[in-house]
Short mmCIF file of C-alpha atoms and ligand atoms in Angstrom, two decimals:
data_model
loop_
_atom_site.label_atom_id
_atom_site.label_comp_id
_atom_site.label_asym_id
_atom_site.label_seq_id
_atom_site.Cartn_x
_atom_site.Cartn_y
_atom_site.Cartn_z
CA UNK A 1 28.41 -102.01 178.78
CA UNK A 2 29.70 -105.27 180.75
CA UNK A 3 27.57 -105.97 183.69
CA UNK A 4 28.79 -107.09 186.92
CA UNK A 5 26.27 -107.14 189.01
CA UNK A 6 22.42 -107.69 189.31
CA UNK A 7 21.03 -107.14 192.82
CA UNK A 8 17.24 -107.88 193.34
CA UNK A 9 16.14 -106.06 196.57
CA UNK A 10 12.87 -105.75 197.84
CA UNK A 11 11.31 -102.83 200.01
CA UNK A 12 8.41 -102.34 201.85
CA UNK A 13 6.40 -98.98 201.80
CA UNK A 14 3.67 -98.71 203.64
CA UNK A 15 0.78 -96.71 201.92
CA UNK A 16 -0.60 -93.71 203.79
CA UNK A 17 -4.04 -94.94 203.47
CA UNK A 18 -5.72 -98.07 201.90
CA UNK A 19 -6.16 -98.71 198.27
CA UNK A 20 -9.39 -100.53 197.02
CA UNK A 21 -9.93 -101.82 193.36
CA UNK A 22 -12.66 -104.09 192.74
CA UNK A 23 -9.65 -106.92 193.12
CA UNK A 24 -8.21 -106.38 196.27
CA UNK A 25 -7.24 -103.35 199.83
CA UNK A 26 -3.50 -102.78 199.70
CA UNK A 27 -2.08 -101.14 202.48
CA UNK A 28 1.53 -101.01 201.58
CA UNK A 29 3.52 -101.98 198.27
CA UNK A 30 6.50 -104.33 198.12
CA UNK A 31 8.17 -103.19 195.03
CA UNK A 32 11.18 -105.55 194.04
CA UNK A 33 13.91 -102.82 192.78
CA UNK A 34 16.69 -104.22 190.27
CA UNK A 35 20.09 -102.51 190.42
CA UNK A 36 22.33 -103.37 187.71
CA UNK A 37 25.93 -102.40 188.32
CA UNK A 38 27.72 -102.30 184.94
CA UNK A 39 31.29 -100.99 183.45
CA UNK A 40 31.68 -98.96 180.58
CA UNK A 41 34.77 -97.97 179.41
CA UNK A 42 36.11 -99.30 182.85
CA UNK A 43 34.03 -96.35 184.77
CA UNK A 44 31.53 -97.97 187.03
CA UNK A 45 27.71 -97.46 186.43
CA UNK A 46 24.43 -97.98 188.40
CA UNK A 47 21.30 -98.66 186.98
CA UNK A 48 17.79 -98.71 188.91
CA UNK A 49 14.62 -100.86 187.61
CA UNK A 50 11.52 -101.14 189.42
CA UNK A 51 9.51 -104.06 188.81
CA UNK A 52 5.27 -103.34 189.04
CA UNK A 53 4.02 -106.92 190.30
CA UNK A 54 1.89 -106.28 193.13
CA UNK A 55 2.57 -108.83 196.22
CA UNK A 56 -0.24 -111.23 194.75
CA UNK A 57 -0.92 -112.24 191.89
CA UNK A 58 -4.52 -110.37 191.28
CA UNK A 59 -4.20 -107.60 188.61
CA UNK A 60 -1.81 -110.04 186.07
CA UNK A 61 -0.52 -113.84 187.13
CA UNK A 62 2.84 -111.96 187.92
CA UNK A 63 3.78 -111.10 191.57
CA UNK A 64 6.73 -110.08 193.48
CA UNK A 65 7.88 -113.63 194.73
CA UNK A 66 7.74 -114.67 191.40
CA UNK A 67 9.08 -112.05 189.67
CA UNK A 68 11.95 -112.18 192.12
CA UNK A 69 12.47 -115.97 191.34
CA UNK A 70 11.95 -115.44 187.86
CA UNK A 71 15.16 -112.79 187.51
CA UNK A 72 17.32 -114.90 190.05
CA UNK A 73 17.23 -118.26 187.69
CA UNK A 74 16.36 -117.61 184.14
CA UNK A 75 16.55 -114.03 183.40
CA UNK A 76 19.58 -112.73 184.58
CA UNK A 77 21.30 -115.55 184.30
CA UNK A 78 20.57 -115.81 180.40
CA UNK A 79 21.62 -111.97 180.33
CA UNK A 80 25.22 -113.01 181.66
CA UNK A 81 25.27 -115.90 179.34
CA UNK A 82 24.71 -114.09 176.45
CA UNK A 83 27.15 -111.27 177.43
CA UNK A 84 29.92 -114.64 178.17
CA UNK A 85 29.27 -115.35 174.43
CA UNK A 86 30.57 -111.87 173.65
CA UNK A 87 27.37 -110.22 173.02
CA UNK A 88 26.72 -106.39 174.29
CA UNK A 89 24.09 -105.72 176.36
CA UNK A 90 22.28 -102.90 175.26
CA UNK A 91 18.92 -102.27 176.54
CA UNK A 92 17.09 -102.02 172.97
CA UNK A 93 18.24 -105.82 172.71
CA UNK A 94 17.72 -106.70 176.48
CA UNK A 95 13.73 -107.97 175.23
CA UNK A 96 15.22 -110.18 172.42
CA UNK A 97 17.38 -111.64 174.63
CA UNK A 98 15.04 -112.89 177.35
CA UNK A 99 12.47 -113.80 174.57
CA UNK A 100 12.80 -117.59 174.79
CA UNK A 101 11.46 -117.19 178.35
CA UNK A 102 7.79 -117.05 178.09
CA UNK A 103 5.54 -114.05 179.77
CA UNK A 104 6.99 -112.44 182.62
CA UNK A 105 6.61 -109.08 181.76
CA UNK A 106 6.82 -107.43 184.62
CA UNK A 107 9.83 -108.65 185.39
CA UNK A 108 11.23 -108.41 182.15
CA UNK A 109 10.69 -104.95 182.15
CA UNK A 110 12.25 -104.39 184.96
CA UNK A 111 15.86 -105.17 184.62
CA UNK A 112 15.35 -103.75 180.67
CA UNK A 113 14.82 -100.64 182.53
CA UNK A 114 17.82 -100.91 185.37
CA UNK A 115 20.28 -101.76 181.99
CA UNK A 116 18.27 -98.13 180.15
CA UNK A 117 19.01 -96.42 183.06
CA UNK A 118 22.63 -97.31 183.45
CA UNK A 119 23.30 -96.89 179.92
CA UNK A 120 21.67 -93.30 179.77
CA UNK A 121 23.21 -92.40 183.23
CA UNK A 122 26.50 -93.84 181.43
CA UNK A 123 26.16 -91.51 178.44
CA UNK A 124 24.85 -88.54 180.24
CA UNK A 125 21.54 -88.78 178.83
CA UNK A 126 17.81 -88.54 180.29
CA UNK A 127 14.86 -90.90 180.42
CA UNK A 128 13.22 -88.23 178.37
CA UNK A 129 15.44 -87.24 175.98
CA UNK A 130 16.25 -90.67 175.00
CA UNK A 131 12.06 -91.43 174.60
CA UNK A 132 11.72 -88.06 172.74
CA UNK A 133 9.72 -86.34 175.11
CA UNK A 134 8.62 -83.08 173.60
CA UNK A 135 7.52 -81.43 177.06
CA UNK A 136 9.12 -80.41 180.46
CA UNK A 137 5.82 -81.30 182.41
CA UNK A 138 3.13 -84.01 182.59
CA UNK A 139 -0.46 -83.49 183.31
CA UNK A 140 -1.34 -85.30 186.78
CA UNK A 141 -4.66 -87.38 186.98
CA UNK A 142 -5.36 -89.30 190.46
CA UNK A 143 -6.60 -92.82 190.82
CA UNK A 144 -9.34 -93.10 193.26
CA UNK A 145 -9.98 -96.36 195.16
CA UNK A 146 -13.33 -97.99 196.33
CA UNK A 147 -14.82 -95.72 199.50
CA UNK A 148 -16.72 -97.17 202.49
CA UNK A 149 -19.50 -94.75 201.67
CA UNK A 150 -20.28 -91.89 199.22
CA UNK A 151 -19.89 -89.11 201.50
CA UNK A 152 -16.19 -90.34 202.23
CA UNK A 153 -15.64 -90.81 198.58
CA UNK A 154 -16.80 -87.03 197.77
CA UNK A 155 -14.57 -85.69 200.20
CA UNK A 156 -11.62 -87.43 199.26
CA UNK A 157 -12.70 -86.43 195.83
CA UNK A 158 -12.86 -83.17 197.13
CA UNK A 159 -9.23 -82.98 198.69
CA UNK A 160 -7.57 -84.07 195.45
CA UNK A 161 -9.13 -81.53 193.12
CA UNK A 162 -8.29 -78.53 195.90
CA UNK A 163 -4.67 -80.03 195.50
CA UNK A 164 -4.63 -79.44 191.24
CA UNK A 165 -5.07 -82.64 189.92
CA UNK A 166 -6.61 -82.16 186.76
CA UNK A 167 -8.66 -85.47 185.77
CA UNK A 168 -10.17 -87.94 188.28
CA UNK A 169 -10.39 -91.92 188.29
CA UNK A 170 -12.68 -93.76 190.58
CA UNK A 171 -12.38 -97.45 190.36
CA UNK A 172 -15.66 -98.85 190.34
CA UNK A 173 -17.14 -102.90 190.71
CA UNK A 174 -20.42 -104.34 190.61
CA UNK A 175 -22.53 -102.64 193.39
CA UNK A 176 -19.85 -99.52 193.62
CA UNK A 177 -20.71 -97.73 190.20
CA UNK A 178 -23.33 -95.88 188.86
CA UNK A 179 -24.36 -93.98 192.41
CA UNK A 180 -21.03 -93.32 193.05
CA UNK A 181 -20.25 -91.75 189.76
CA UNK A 182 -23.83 -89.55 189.91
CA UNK A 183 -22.84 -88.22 193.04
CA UNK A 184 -19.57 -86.94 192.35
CA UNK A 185 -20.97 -85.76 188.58
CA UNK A 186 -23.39 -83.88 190.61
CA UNK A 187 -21.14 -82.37 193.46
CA UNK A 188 -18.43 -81.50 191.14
CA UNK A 189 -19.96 -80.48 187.53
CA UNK A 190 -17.64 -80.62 185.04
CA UNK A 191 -14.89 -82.05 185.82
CA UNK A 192 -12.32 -84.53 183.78
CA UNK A 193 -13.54 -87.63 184.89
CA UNK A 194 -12.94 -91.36 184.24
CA UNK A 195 -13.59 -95.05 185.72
CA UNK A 196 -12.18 -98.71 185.81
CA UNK A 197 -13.81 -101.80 186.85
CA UNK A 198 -10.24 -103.92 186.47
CA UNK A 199 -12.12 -106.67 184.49
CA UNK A 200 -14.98 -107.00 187.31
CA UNK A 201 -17.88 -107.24 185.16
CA UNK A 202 -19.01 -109.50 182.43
CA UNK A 203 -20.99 -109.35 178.78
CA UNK A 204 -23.99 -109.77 180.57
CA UNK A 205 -23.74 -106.37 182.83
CA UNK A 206 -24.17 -104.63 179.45
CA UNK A 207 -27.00 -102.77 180.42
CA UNK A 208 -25.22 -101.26 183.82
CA UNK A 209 -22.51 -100.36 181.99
CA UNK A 210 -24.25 -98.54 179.25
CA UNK A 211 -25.83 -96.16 182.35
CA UNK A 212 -22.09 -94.88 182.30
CA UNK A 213 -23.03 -93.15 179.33
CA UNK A 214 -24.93 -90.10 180.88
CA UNK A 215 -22.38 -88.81 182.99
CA UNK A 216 -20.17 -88.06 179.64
CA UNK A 217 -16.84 -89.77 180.87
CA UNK A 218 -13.56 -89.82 179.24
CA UNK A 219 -13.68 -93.10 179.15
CA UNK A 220 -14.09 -96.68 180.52
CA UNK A 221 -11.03 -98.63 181.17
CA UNK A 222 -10.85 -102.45 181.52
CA UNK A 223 -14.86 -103.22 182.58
CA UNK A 224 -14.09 -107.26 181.09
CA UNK A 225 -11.82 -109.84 181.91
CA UNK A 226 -7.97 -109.55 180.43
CA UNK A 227 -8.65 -112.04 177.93
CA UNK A 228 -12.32 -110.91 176.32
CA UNK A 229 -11.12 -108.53 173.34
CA UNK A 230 -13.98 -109.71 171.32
CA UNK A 231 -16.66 -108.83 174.46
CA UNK A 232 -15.16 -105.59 174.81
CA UNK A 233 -15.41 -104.85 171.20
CA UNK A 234 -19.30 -105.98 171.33
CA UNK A 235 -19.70 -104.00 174.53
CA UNK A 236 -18.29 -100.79 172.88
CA UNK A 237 -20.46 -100.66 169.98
CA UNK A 238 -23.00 -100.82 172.28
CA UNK A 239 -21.86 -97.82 174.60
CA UNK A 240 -20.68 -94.04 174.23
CA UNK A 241 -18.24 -93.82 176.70
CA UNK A 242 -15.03 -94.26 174.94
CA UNK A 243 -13.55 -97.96 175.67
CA UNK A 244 -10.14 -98.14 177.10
CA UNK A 245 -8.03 -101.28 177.54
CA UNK A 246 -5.66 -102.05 180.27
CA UNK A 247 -4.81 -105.28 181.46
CA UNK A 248 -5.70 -106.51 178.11
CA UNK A 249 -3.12 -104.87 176.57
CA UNK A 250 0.35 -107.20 177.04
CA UNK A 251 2.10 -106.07 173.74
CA UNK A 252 2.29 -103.82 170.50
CA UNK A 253 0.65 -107.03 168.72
CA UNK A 254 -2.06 -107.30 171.21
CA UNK A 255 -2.83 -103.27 170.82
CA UNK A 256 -3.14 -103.50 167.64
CA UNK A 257 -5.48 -106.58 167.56
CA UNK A 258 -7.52 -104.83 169.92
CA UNK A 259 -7.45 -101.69 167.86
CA UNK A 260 -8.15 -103.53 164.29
CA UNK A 261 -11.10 -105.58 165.89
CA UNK A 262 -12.87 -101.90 167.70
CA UNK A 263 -12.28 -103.07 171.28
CA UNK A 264 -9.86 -100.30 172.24
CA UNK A 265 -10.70 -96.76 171.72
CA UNK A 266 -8.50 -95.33 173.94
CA UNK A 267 -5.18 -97.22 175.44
CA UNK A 268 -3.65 -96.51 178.82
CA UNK A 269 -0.05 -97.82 178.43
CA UNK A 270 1.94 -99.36 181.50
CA UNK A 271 5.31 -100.03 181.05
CA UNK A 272 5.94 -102.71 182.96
CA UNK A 273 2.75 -104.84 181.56
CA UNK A 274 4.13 -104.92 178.44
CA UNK A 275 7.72 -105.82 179.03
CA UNK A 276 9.00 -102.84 179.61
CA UNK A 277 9.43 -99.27 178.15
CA UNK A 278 10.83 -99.81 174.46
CA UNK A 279 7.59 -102.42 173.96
CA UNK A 280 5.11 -99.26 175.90
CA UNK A 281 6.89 -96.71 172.95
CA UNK A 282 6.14 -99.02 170.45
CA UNK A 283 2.62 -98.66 172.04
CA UNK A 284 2.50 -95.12 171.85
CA UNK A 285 3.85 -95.40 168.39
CA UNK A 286 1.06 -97.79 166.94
CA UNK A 287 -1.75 -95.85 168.59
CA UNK A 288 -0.51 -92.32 167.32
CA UNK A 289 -0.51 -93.91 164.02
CA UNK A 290 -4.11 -95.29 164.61
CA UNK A 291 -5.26 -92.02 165.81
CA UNK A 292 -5.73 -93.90 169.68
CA UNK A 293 -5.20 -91.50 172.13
CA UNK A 294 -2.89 -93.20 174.68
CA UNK A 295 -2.08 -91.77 178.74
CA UNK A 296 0.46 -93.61 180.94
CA UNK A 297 -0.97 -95.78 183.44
CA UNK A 298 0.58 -96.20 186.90
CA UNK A 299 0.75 -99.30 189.45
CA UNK A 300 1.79 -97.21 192.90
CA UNK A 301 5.34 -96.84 191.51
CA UNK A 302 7.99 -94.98 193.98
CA UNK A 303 9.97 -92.23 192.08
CA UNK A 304 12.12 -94.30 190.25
CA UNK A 305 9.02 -96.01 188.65
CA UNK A 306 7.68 -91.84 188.53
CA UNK A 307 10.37 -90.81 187.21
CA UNK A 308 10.49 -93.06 184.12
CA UNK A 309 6.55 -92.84 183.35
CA UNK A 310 6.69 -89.26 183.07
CA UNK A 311 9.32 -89.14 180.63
CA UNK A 312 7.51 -91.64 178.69
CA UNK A 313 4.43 -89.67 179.07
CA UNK A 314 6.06 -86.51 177.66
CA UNK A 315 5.76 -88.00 174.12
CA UNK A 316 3.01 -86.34 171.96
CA UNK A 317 0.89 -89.05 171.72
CA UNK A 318 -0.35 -89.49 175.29
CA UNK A 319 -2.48 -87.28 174.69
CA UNK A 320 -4.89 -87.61 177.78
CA UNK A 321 -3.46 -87.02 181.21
CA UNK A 322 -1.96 -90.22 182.87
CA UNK A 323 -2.06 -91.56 186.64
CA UNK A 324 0.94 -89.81 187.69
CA UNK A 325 0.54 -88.60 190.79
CA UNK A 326 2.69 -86.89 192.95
CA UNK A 327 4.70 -88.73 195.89
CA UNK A 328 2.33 -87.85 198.68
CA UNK A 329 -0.36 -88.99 197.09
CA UNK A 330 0.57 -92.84 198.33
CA UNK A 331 3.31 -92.30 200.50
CA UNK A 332 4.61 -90.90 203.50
CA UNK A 333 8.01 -91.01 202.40
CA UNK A 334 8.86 -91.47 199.42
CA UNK A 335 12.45 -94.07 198.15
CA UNK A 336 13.00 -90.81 195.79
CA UNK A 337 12.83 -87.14 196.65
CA UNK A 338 9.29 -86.45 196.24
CA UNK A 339 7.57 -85.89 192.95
CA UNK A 340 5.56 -83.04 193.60
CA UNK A 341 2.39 -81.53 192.21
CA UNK A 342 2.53 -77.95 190.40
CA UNK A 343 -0.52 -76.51 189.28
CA UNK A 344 -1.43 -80.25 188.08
CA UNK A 345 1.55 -80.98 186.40
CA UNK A 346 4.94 -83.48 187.25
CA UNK A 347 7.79 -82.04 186.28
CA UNK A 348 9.83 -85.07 184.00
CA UNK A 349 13.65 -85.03 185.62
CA UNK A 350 16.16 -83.93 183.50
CA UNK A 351 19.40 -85.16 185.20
CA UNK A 352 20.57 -88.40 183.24
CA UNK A 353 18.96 -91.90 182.80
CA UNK A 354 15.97 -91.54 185.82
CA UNK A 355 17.17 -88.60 186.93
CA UNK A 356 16.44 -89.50 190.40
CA UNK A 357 17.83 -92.09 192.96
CA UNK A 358 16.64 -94.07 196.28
CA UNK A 359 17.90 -91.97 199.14
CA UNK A 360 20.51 -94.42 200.65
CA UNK A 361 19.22 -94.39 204.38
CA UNK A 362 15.44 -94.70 203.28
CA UNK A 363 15.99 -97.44 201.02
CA UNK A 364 18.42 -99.22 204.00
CA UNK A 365 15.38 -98.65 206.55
CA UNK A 366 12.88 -99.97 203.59
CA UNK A 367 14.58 -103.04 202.50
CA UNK A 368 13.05 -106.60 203.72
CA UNK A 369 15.23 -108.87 201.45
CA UNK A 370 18.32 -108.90 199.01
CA UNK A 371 19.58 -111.00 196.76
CA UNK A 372 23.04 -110.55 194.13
CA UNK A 373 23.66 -112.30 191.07
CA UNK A 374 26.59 -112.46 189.36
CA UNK A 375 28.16 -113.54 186.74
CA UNK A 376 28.81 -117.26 186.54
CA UNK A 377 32.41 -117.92 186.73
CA UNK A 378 32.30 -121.23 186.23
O1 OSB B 401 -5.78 -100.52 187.03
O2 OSB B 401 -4.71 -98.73 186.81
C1 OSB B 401 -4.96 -99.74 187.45
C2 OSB B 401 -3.08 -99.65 190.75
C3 OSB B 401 -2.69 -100.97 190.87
C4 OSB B 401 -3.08 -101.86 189.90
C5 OSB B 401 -3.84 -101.44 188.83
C6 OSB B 401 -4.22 -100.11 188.70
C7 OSB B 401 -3.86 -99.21 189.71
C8 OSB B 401 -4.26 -97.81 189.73
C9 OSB B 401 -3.37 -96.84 190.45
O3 OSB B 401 -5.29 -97.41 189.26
C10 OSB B 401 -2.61 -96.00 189.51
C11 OSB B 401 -1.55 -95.15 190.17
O4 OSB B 401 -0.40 -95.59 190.31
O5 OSB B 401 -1.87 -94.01 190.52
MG1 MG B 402 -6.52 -99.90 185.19
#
């Protein structure tokens, strides 16, 4: 595959209603979306990527401006160098390439999964099949953000189990987490359940966090900072509630440290945090082997971002159900046609590489900035 083209475009989509973690309110994403356009055999290819940074850098140090700036000089660049040199591009060697450039994972991943898509759209062959997915349909959990009040919470609570989904997250932070979580135990019984601080608590809220314990939860995902593996194996000897590591979790190496030293139980696995989605199958690979049970995380992706999660999470070891909701549950209008919900389940595209595309006019009326890289012709 020779590439010709990189172009970095960001959009704006405005969320239908805020989203509160215990880091920040979003009310609309800026997703920067990569589109590689590549030759192979002399027939002309497009590839889409869609890089996760949020517009600030609060949930990792990446963010869109810098991811944007990050692909524009080094990473891109280096890709065209390399391919100058004679190399192939390939998007199983796309990581090894860009390796000398340190962190940047987000965007990383992003253009790894523009050159996957091209290549698969090239060769006539889906997301899924080319991950191994071993199911048509993915199980649909929601991700609930911080309410004003309880009674607010419980009936958006309320909405999204009348609409199927099957398992419910409610972000939680110091002050917003045991009442919260009682009150929904008790209006709703039984239901799949789950929360995540996103690293807002510390060692010493031990004993709040160990309340978790009587509302039997599938687990707790990120309660410490990115960086405490050791805490977080501490805290989960202490606790029942099955510990599950997000942001913590950068790389295969870094899962299994966290698995070896007990501070990961259970591991949700986001592409783009890791670099992209051959490092999140390696993921699901070491944790299947481990006996981890794994579910795909989500960071308010539009369908492209949809479409590629739910392939990935049709592999046998995510075995709990991830946040992949459908298209309505953050926007309006969606870059994609919508990802719908079907008696709780996302049906994984099966057209080749995404399987799904930004509808032309919606991603003109979207877009806020564009930039092209090229090859350097020097
Ligand atoms: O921690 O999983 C998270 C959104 C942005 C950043 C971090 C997280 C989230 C979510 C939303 O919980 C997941 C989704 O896309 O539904
Ligand atoms: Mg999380």
């Amino acid at each position: 595959m020779n590439i010709i083209e990189v172009e970095l475009i960001t959009v704006r989509m405005p969320l239908k209603s805020p989203f509160t973690t215990s880091f920040s309110t979003q009310t609309e994403r800026r997703p920067l979306l990569v589109k590689v356009t590549a030759l192979e055999d002399g027939v002309q290819t497009i590839g889409w990527g869609e890089c996760v940074a949020m517009s600030d850098p609060l949930y990792s140090e990446e963010y869109v401006d810098g991811t944007r700036a990050v692909l524009e000089r080094y990473l891109v660049p280096m890709l065209f160098a390399h391919q100058a040199a004679g190399h192939e591009i390939t998007a199983e060697t796309v990581g090894h390439v860009l390796r000398p450039i340190i962190g940047h994972r987000m965007a990383k991943g992003a253009l790894e999964m523009a050159i996957l898509d091209a290549q698969l759209r090239a060769s006539g062959r889906s997301f899924a099949s080319y991950f191994g997915a071993t199911v048509s349909k993915v199980k649909s959990g929601v991700s609930v953000g911080i309410a004003d009040s309880i009674p607010e919470l419980l009936d958006v609570v309320g909405n999204f189990l009348a609409e199927g989904y099957v398992r419910i997250k409610l972000k939680v932070k110091p002050g917003w987490d045991i009442e919260p979580v009682r009150a929904v135990r008790e209006k709703y019984g039984d239901i799949p359940l789950q929360v995540d601080a996103n690293a807002a608590y510390t060692l010493a809220d031990a004993p709040t966090l160990r309340r978790f314990d009587e509302f039997d939860l599938l687990l707790i995902e990120q309660p410490l900072a990115e960086d405490d593996l050791r805490q977080h194996a501490i805290l989960a000897k202490t606790m029942r509630t099955p510990m599950c590591l997000d942001e913590s979790i950068v790389s295969a190496e870094r899962a299994a440290d966290a698995i070896a030293w007990g501070a990961a139980d259970v591991i949700n696995i986001k592409a783009g945090r890791v670099g992209g989605y051959v490092e999140a199958k390696r993921i699901h690979e070491l944790a299947r082997a481990n006996g981890i049970p794994a579910w795909c995380g989500g960071m308010l992706e539009s369908g492209l971002g949809r479409a590629a999660n739910s392939a990935l999470a049709g592999l046998p070891g995510f075995t709990l159900p991830g946040d992949i909701s459908a298209s309505d549950r953050f926007y309006e209008q969606d870059l994609t046609e919508p990802f719908v919900l079907e008696d709780g389940y996302i049906k994984i595209p099966t057209a080749p590489g995404l399987g799904v595309e930004p509808i032309p006019s919606v991603l003109a009326e979207m877009t806020v900035h564009t930039a092209s890289v090229r090859p350097d012709r020097g």
